[in-house]
């Protein structure tokens, strides 16, 4: 099932609505150009996941800078941001976040919302699945983009269970796109 | 007369649960005195049905809501549900409950019955809560029926010394003091009626509003709590278990503790009755040197409560590893938390299975009416893989004799492959990832198998540690590898080393203990009561439970526990080889670890909170639910944690706490309960309360901030726990203690000073002294203003003088 | 002592349900006589709890299984389930019931709890049956509580003249004769306990075997049947309904029958209590010329049973069209089969909604404790969209006054768009097909909309005819078209023309009627009893039900009916303008159409079958379930048809019939119940029975061939019905009559002579004379051999002399 | 959703297993060449559905002849076969059939089974959906091919909600393939 846009955990089928398979960064262009406020959500697994010479927290920092995105760290990932000296991240619980995003007027902990696009990775697969279900079903104003390696059906765009190497390559391409697009 | 009020014999006729009129004044005239004479021969039956119902000796006045119906407490529920609104995360966008479906409920679509997706999620939550409630309630009913049979209906119910306010949940909900098993039976009648009502609301074409579904979820949770209290009360009263005893015995626990020189009888489940029949038989026949009994799940606690020689093997997720290890010579299952493939698994290791419960017959042939000798023969010979025996009195004999007979031959068998064999088999791995995709904990089983190809078993051993023993990886593997067994082999040494002493369940909390800690809890000086309960669906091993408990125990919070969490908590040894139970006292006091017992015993945790209101604040409990819940919600800094919450029962247990206003944290898998109950900290209006002294609406800090929350990590859970114990009623001293811990924990796990301390400062006395400067700066930055400390309540009627 | 036997007061202690020892002999000694004296003041309460339980005047001996527990009848169930095995068609391959999931159960995978896909399907079936059972049971409980409140616990239960064997289901299952409302309450205690047990088995980690799940499905179905009988018995006894009356009145029915010059109160649901309060109020205040009451679903039958001036609007699928039409000035909902969006829909037409049931509060504000005048004011002013009133006694006044007050202004409003407006709006159709994809009946809504663009409303009108009124097309339409309303506008003329006379529910069948038809039924000379019951989820309109009923009525089968099916059956007029009820008598006799009433009354259908065994065969009913079911299964040619079966209730009703061995056919949507119970006609072994006279195992023809079957079309249903009435016990004459009909129907609908007639010929007398040659040829071709006609039974113990 | 392999009735999502989209007859070649016994199942809607100059019963007759397939008509469709003078069809109920196919030794009413491939159309969409679920889950020995216009996820191969014209064209192509293949 690698490289197919089917739920990574095999039982986690959802409903009729399902994400589009993100295989080329370019497909995001349209949505990116329409988005006004972007939020990057980074979960507890990010510090332990390698990317390039650093980890997925470093990637978040880079992405945030490139795309001028606010960052919310969940599940304690904030500690890694702080340790890396990054000031732009705030902490919130994943479940709180999934809830508050449903409010189209919610300004977020940075006070700069409401957001109309989120990029997300780093929570346990199944937990992100439920978070995104909340967003998909009750926050239609938000375009959710899942940046984890495995397919998240409740996003608008999600990688189709990428091979590891390709995954990291496309992440870098997205970083470029986001940076270039703004 | 309110029609939603059910009719229970002569008990409540003429009484409106809303008006609160003393029901004893209102017996109706349709009972003719002469009828009592005519039927003299029938009295025996009659008399039994009542017992202490008309409790003329109880001078506590009846509260407004004895035996509430499904909507009696609706307005209280709506208050709570307005403050903590459901955040739904649909686990499925369609509904498949009737043949007009499947209905697509995505977007703003509605089903053919008119329901929308929020209503549907709430309905599923209600269905789950009902199933969970039914599990405890049916268990309770079975116990009561059995004990009445055995001991007679007039058998007295007791919770032990220092528990004058016995059965606090029952008093609160029903307005009754259950004094005998017969009373208990009547209360279960009430519970069953209520459960039928709430379940019926899930039918197609009944309830339509998420708010009303959720209110019924609370109702089911309350009924669940009640039925659990009755169950534990009954078993404690009759089966020789510790009675509210802080010094309940330490018992042996862990796979390594099982004495393989004896025949091993494994009991799995929740219902003590068949298991007790085994330990009783062994004791009576003096077979202790030949056979021993180990329990898994709640049965483990209850057999060791009855017989401390029995052993606690492990929590639910240990079932498969223990069965597969072949250590058990016979497996006796009762009800709840039994692997449904137990017969298939036990057969692999030639261990017969005895099912003893009509809830889990497992397709086995019924041998209930056969003589023990013939059953034993069939089981020992392997003619049948197991059998169903509904007569518990013979289970002890059958199980023991079969185990003893089978032991010699079974000890010669080998059930696990060798590491070598595993290495060999692993070579054919297809690298298909199916094992990873199947794993609920996303364990990299494939990598571990690939490592095993080279003889490196360490990765498999690592997986074992995070594994909930579900075997989904196996059934997904196209090569049919026994992957879970492989992990157990890789972790063999850890298994052998699983030797712990754990304190068995003590039962209720004593009134005297409450008297001692009531004030410090309500004033906030004991910073909180943290209850670890529930199942073992841990995201990364059971050690986390120990870690969380120890983190707060060492800070002098009171730790209470029950069920599988209580087992996991004890399965860590410190540098001195001691478990948390050996290190810490079992009293209900600061820094102690109180194991109340099996899941049904966790009603004592709610009971303790209720008793605080009665003892410290002298509030009436009797039929006075909303007032007491309001009291607990605003004053008792209790938090429930069910880190491995898994089942429908965990959902209904949580719901019982919600209705009492007690927040519950679950582990990340708990997000699959598909709805949280969340507050909005920044929404000032949500945190307004009445000041009972003045009737004014006054703001408070958001505490407790959430009512139901799935935390992603231990770090998040710890930070949240520290925060959720905050209550509007904290004194200055109490608040400052709670805040110090919150700050310290926040800094430890999140790496920085929390930014919301200022919100929780009402006046200067709230500020922890050592951090004063930092906090003052934060206060200034946020334009802090002094606030008053109200006598907080959400109930207008609690305002002195009626809140006019 | 069997532990699975619950404890019910003094009733059953000491009695094993298996041994069948007469329980009256076995009162235990723990009831002390002096206790009866001490508590003299408490007698009132006590006495009530018992009533006729110790029924010294009943000389029928107690059978083996009074008040069976969840596994007491397991061996009977297994016999049936071996003959009719479940054919599972998973409606979903995953399980989402706990947080270890979702579990992928495809292929041979198992869930984290060990369950496999068959177990899972069976578990879902059990959950559905429990929900269905809970709906009826909670309804029954509410009725009993209310009636005890109103009439007192000693109120006698009656079923009317000629029903000496009253409450046959209760006798059979519980071993009790319920004589008073108090007895009824006790029986519901038993039901609630059982339902809790069976529901608990669905929890994660309980039952694991599909066979045992299915056995519990049967148990839930039996309990459901019992609770329905109690409910109808109670309401018939107290509310002035027809009592076993073949001449129950004809009442007006159909949308066109509503008199728009009066204020219209629409009642929806199943519970007569609030609706009766309305008709009573209108009668009492002599407001009949100002207001009238129309009912939908079962409430329609029950109000007209109580007050024949009330009207039957239509079945469940008419709800939306009727509300939308604006005809109702106030909508009163009680419980079950209520559209969950009723408040939203009624609001569109400015009709307030009064919810009267704690099962379906619909989020409305609670006004139970307010004075009627203030509630009326709020509702009339439109300040609130509706309210919840739990006190039924004020519902009548509130609903009537509100309706009368609102009528004048509401009659001036127009609620539907004009055809012109529809044509205009239709122009924007996106041709996206979403309306078609959303339609459960695959109606080509889009084509109809496209036709409407040109002013052609005929296709929309056609859709209307096949429409179940679910509005899924609407909610899927990106243009937010009120498509269902458009159809109603297109079908306006049909609506106006909906004027029928239907016979309201008669209640039970008289013993005298049974005496009259018992023999011809058992011998097969009345070819069958066909019961049309249940909901209105029809694949292509309600006319089909009429068609099927008429097809068999004209062949002199007995047609019995209840619920929505009974409404639909009456909604066809013949060339003389008469409905089937006008054409045919309401007696339980050949060629008649017997409307027993609402859904709960359908227990009388089972009751009639049971009474045949008692009256014609003189079998004991008391606590004698398996023997009677075995009797019915082999001798009573009854078939249940629920053409529009939709809900969980239909599932549990069907389950009640399955346990009695009565086959049930559902419409094609019934395939979504996801499991059938099917026989294998060609598997000779499956059709072996004991001959009770000799103990021999003898082959029979496959009859009834299936136990639960979803037919694709009316054609298939008719052919199958004709076949399913065949029973091993048919006499030659009976068999030949049944076969003639089968052949004729087969030729009509399938176009050829059936190929399996030879199988059903046991000896020459079985051959229908007119077709002799053809059949003889077929017999020859198939090497037919003569067989004996046994005295058929599946129960070894039924063999004379014990089957030794 | 026309021309996409998603369930036609939008709620009828199934599980992780789902049919492959049948857009070119050629993809069937492999399965056809492996199949030994073919069964054609035709439901009650077939007589009312046009195809070419006739209806879908005529198509069934042609297909049966071309592929030497036994025919079972469900829900009373048999009458149409008989009226057209076709003798090769037998009648059975859809539910019976879904059940009996699960028995790998079942010979069927023609006595010529067991079948290892079925082609099916003509039952109400939702009912065929459940039938095929029974087959997919419990008759792994059978390759089910759905020939209705709308996507049936429980088949092995199914048309992806075809446009009407294309649908009839591909049916003819399949007829040819089946005829040619044997
Ligand atoms: S609700 Fe559960 S069982 Fe139903 S379709 Fe969804 S995942 Fe499947
Ligand atoms: S219960 Fe309602 S939403 Fe669910 S399948 Fe039935 S009609 Fe659809
Ligand atoms: S048995 Fe352990 S490793 Fe395997 S799927 Fe379950 S949790 Fe994962
Ligand atoms: S599922 Fe089995 S074969 Fe596939 S990767 Fe895992 S261990 Fe290897
Ligand atoms: S109940 Fe069993 S199959 Fe269902 S989700 Fe839970 S573990 Fe999986
Ligand atoms: S309202 Fe009628 S036409 Fe529309 S989807 Fe429902 S059944 Fe089909
Ligand atoms: S859903 Fe609406 S827009 Fe789409 S085809 Fe149907 S009527 Fe037209
Ligand atoms: S027949 Fe079915 S739809 Fe009709 S009222 Fe009864 S339960 Fe409801």
mmCIF file of C-alpha atoms in Angstrom, chain C residues 125-316:
data_model
loop_
_atom_site.group_PDB
_atom_site.id
_atom_site.type_symbol
_atom_site.label_atom_id
_atom_site.label_comp_id
_atom_site.label_asym_id
_atom_site.label_seq_id
_atom_site.Cartn_x
_atom_site.Cartn_y
_atom_site.Cartn_z
ATOM 1 C CA UNK C 125 -27.168 -7.713 14.857
ATOM 2 C CA UNK C 126 -27.377 -8.236 18.608
ATOM 3 C CA UNK C 127 -26.793 -4.558 19.296
ATOM 4 C CA UNK C 128 -29.607 -3.703 16.879
ATOM 5 C CA UNK C 129 -31.961 -6.255 18.411
ATOM 6 C CA UNK C 130 -31.211 -4.837 21.841
ATOM 7 C CA UNK C 131 -31.882 -1.310 20.726
ATOM 8 C CA UNK C 132 -35.140 -2.418 19.171
ATOM 9 C CA UNK C 133 -36.111 -4.351 22.256
ATOM 10 C CA UNK C 134 -35.194 -1.399 24.464
ATOM 11 C CA UNK C 135 -37.482 0.853 22.445
ATOM 12 C CA UNK C 136 -40.532 -1.327 23.020
ATOM 13 C CA UNK C 137 -39.569 -2.179 26.553
ATOM 14 C CA UNK C 138 -39.030 1.413 27.620
ATOM 15 C CA UNK C 139 -42.323 2.269 25.959
ATOM 16 C CA UNK C 140 -43.988 -0.534 27.857
ATOM 17 C CA UNK C 141 -42.413 0.583 31.110
ATOM 18 C CA UNK C 142 -43.608 4.105 30.569
ATOM 19 C CA UNK C 143 -47.129 2.920 29.900
ATOM 20 C CA UNK C 144 -47.226 0.673 32.953
ATOM 21 C CA UNK C 145 -45.796 3.349 35.239
ATOM 22 C CA UNK C 146 -48.288 5.827 33.932
ATOM 23 C CA UNK C 147 -51.259 3.517 34.155
ATOM 24 C CA UNK C 148 -50.382 2.389 37.659
ATOM 25 C CA UNK C 149 -50.175 6.027 38.589
ATOM 26 C CA UNK C 150 -53.525 6.694 37.003
ATOM 27 C CA UNK C 151 -55.476 3.555 37.760
ATOM 28 C CA UNK C 152 -53.663 1.868 40.583
ATOM 29 C CA UNK C 153 -51.498 -1.228 40.631
ATOM 30 C CA UNK C 154 -54.339 -3.653 41.194
ATOM 31 C CA UNK C 155 -56.082 -2.682 38.004
ATOM 32 C CA UNK C 156 -57.053 -5.817 36.228
ATOM 33 C CA UNK C 157 -55.586 -6.775 32.888
ATOM 34 C CA UNK C 158 -58.037 -7.960 30.265
ATOM 35 C CA UNK C 159 -57.885 -8.797 26.630
ATOM 36 C CA UNK C 160 -61.564 -9.033 26.016
ATOM 37 C CA UNK C 161 -64.248 -11.660 25.557
ATOM 38 C CA UNK C 162 -63.169 -15.046 24.413
ATOM 39 C CA UNK C 163 -59.592 -14.605 25.539
ATOM 40 C CA UNK C 164 -59.416 -16.897 28.473
ATOM 41 C CA UNK C 165 -55.832 -17.658 27.615
ATOM 42 C CA UNK C 166 -54.874 -14.094 27.910
ATOM 43 C CA UNK C 167 -51.259 -13.012 27.578
ATOM 44 C CA UNK C 168 -50.073 -16.210 25.898
ATOM 45 C CA UNK C 169 -46.546 -14.890 25.318
ATOM 46 C CA UNK C 170 -46.213 -13.999 28.976
ATOM 47 C CA UNK C 171 -47.436 -17.377 30.087
ATOM 48 C CA UNK C 172 -45.112 -19.109 27.741
ATOM 49 C CA UNK C 173 -42.026 -17.146 28.631
ATOM 50 C CA UNK C 174 -42.454 -16.346 32.289
ATOM 51 C CA UNK C 175 -44.779 -18.991 33.611
ATOM 52 C CA UNK C 176 -46.962 -16.219 35.022
ATOM 53 C CA UNK C 177 -50.476 -15.101 34.334
ATOM 54 C CA UNK C 178 -50.320 -11.349 34.576
ATOM 55 C CA UNK C 179 -53.527 -10.284 36.236
ATOM 56 C CA UNK C 180 -52.862 -6.739 37.278
ATOM 57 C CA UNK C 181 -50.753 -3.804 36.278
ATOM 58 C CA UNK C 182 -48.535 -4.664 39.201
ATOM 59 C CA UNK C 183 -47.847 -8.066 37.702
ATOM 60 C CA UNK C 184 -47.082 -6.343 34.460
ATOM 61 C CA UNK C 185 -44.520 -4.211 36.254
ATOM 62 C CA UNK C 186 -42.826 -7.272 37.681
ATOM 63 C CA UNK C 187 -42.625 -8.843 34.279
ATOM 64 C CA UNK C 188 -40.988 -5.724 32.932
ATOM 65 C CA UNK C 189 -38.427 -6.013 35.734
ATOM 66 C CA UNK C 190 -37.586 -9.392 34.322
ATOM 67 C CA UNK C 191 -37.447 -8.017 30.780
ATOM 68 C CA UNK C 192 -35.153 -5.187 31.770
ATOM 69 C CA UNK C 193 -32.794 -7.556 33.510
ATOM 70 C CA UNK C 194 -32.632 -9.776 30.479
ATOM 71 C CA UNK C 195 -32.078 -6.891 28.119
ATOM 72 C CA UNK C 196 -29.240 -5.652 30.261
ATOM 73 C CA UNK C 197 -27.675 -9.075 30.087
ATOM 74 C CA UNK C 198 -27.960 -9.402 26.339
ATOM 75 C CA UNK C 199 -26.763 -5.862 25.724
ATOM 76 C CA UNK C 200 -23.797 -6.388 27.976
ATOM 77 C CA UNK C 201 -22.688 -9.229 25.726
ATOM 78 C CA UNK C 202 -21.978 -6.727 22.939
ATOM 79 C CA UNK C 203 -19.274 -5.005 24.963
ATOM 80 C CA UNK C 204 -15.694 -5.393 23.846
ATOM 81 C CA UNK C 205 -14.280 -8.539 25.358
ATOM 82 C CA UNK C 206 -17.490 -10.388 26.069
ATOM 83 C CA UNK C 207 -19.177 -12.838 23.733
ATOM 84 C CA UNK C 208 -16.995 -14.167 20.943
ATOM 85 C CA UNK C 209 -18.999 -16.775 19.076
ATOM 86 C CA UNK C 210 -21.420 -15.850 16.328
ATOM 87 C CA UNK C 211 -23.632 -18.703 17.392
ATOM 88 C CA UNK C 212 -23.901 -17.370 20.909
ATOM 89 C CA UNK C 213 -24.434 -13.831 19.711
ATOM 90 C CA UNK C 214 -27.268 -15.073 17.543
ATOM 91 C CA UNK C 215 -28.765 -17.045 20.403
ATOM 92 C CA UNK C 216 -28.832 -13.821 22.382
ATOM 93 C CA UNK C 217 -30.456 -12.074 19.441
ATOM 94 C CA UNK C 218 -33.262 -14.599 19.792
ATOM 95 C CA UNK C 219 -33.388 -13.949 23.499
ATOM 96 C CA UNK C 220 -33.689 -10.211 22.943
ATOM 97 C CA UNK C 221 -36.423 -10.867 20.406
ATOM 98 C CA UNK C 222 -38.354 -13.007 22.829
ATOM 99 C CA UNK C 223 -38.042 -10.387 25.546
ATOM 100 C CA UNK C 224 -39.181 -7.794 23.050
ATOM 101 C CA UNK C 225 -42.264 -9.813 22.222
ATOM 102 C CA UNK C 226 -43.016 -10.181 25.893
ATOM 103 C CA UNK C 227 -42.670 -6.485 26.589
ATOM 104 C CA UNK C 228 -44.921 -5.664 23.638
ATOM 105 C CA UNK C 229 -47.594 -8.010 24.857
ATOM 106 C CA UNK C 230 -47.485 -6.407 28.268
ATOM 107 C CA UNK C 231 -47.749 -2.948 26.747
ATOM 108 C CA UNK C 232 -50.753 -3.747 24.623
ATOM 109 C CA UNK C 233 -52.420 -5.725 27.347
ATOM 110 C CA UNK C 234 -52.117 -2.782 29.681
ATOM 111 C CA UNK C 235 -53.391 -0.187 27.260
ATOM 112 C CA UNK C 236 -56.256 -2.302 26.042
ATOM 113 C CA UNK C 237 -57.274 -2.987 29.630
ATOM 114 C CA UNK C 238 -57.377 0.623 30.649
ATOM 115 C CA UNK C 239 -57.826 2.927 27.702
ATOM 116 C CA UNK C 240 -61.074 1.858 26.174
ATOM 117 C CA UNK C 241 -59.626 0.222 23.117
ATOM 118 C CA UNK C 242 -61.343 -2.560 21.191
ATOM 119 C CA UNK C 243 -60.886 -5.828 23.001
ATOM 120 C CA UNK C 244 -60.163 -8.706 20.705
ATOM 121 C CA UNK C 245 -62.933 -7.270 18.575
ATOM 122 C CA UNK C 246 -63.198 -8.456 14.973
ATOM 123 C CA UNK C 247 -65.555 -5.552 14.387
ATOM 124 C CA UNK C 248 -63.195 -2.840 15.507
ATOM 125 C CA UNK C 249 -64.395 0.382 13.923
ATOM 126 C CA UNK C 250 -63.465 1.656 10.499
ATOM 127 C CA UNK C 251 -61.784 5.032 10.812
ATOM 128 C CA UNK C 252 -60.810 7.734 8.357
ATOM 129 C CA UNK C 253 -57.346 7.716 6.940
ATOM 130 C CA UNK C 254 -55.164 9.607 4.486
ATOM 131 C CA UNK C 255 -54.025 13.160 4.044
ATOM 132 C CA UNK C 256 -57.162 14.051 2.143
ATOM 133 C CA UNK C 257 -59.309 13.038 5.089
ATOM 134 C CA UNK C 258 -58.048 15.775 7.359
ATOM 135 C CA UNK C 259 -60.687 18.423 7.797
ATOM 136 C CA UNK C 260 -58.900 21.680 7.220
ATOM 137 C CA UNK C 261 -61.817 23.663 8.611
ATOM 138 C CA UNK C 262 -60.706 22.489 11.996
ATOM 139 C CA UNK C 263 -57.494 23.036 13.828
ATOM 140 C CA UNK C 264 -55.284 20.057 13.220
ATOM 141 C CA UNK C 265 -53.171 18.401 15.851
ATOM 142 C CA UNK C 266 -50.708 15.936 14.460
ATOM 143 C CA UNK C 267 -49.449 13.235 16.776
ATOM 144 C CA UNK C 268 -46.433 11.190 15.797
ATOM 145 C CA UNK C 269 -44.989 8.174 17.480
ATOM 146 C CA UNK C 270 -45.977 5.128 19.458
ATOM 147 C CA UNK C 271 -47.098 6.092 22.897
ATOM 148 C CA UNK C 272 -50.797 6.622 23.323
ATOM 149 C CA UNK C 273 -50.549 8.460 26.617
ATOM 150 C CA UNK C 274 -49.999 12.033 25.446
ATOM 151 C CA UNK C 275 -52.175 11.552 22.381
ATOM 152 C CA UNK C 276 -54.997 10.223 24.516
ATOM 153 C CA UNK C 277 -54.720 13.268 26.674
ATOM 154 C CA UNK C 278 -55.495 15.310 23.565
ATOM 155 C CA UNK C 279 -58.478 13.344 22.311
ATOM 156 C CA UNK C 280 -59.812 13.167 25.846
ATOM 157 C CA UNK C 281 -59.482 16.885 26.233
ATOM 158 C CA UNK C 282 -61.254 17.559 22.969
ATOM 159 C CA UNK C 283 -64.077 15.217 23.884
ATOM 160 C CA UNK C 284 -64.404 16.517 27.380
ATOM 161 C CA UNK C 285 -64.452 20.150 26.312
ATOM 162 C CA UNK C 286 -66.706 19.351 23.361
ATOM 163 C CA UNK C 287 -64.264 20.847 20.907
ATOM 164 C CA UNK C 288 -64.809 18.277 18.214
ATOM 165 C CA UNK C 289 -66.106 20.821 15.796
ATOM 166 C CA UNK C 290 -63.054 22.999 16.287
ATOM 167 C CA UNK C 291 -60.166 20.595 16.400
ATOM 168 C CA UNK C 292 -59.219 17.188 15.201
ATOM 169 C CA UNK C 293 -56.355 14.830 15.789
ATOM 170 C CA UNK C 294 -54.486 12.914 13.167
ATOM 171 C CA UNK C 295 -51.851 10.330 13.920
ATOM 172 C CA UNK C 296 -48.852 8.972 12.102
ATOM 173 C CA UNK C 297 -47.151 5.682 12.773
ATOM 174 C CA UNK C 298 -48.377 3.559 15.610
ATOM 175 C CA UNK C 299 -49.815 6.420 17.597
ATOM 176 C CA UNK C 300 -52.283 6.687 14.722
ATOM 177 C CA UNK C 301 -53.597 3.227 15.470
ATOM 178 C CA UNK C 302 -53.657 3.702 19.177
ATOM 179 C CA UNK C 303 -55.539 6.991 19.160
ATOM 180 C CA UNK C 304 -58.109 5.619 16.799
ATOM 181 C CA UNK C 305 -58.400 2.517 18.947
ATOM 182 C CA UNK C 306 -59.251 4.808 21.816
ATOM 183 C CA UNK C 307 -61.199 7.391 19.845
ATOM 184 C CA UNK C 308 -62.480 6.425 16.413
ATOM 185 C CA UNK C 309 -63.075 10.079 15.592
ATOM 186 C CA UNK C 310 -59.329 10.551 15.401
ATOM 187 C CA UNK C 311 -57.688 9.884 12.068
ATOM 188 C CA UNK C 312 -54.837 7.881 10.668
ATOM 189 C CA UNK C 313 -52.809 10.238 8.520
ATOM 190 C CA UNK C 314 -50.309 7.777 7.210
ATOM 191 C CA UNK C 315 -47.244 5.692 7.829
ATOM 192 C CA UNK C 316 -43.863 6.981 8.940
#
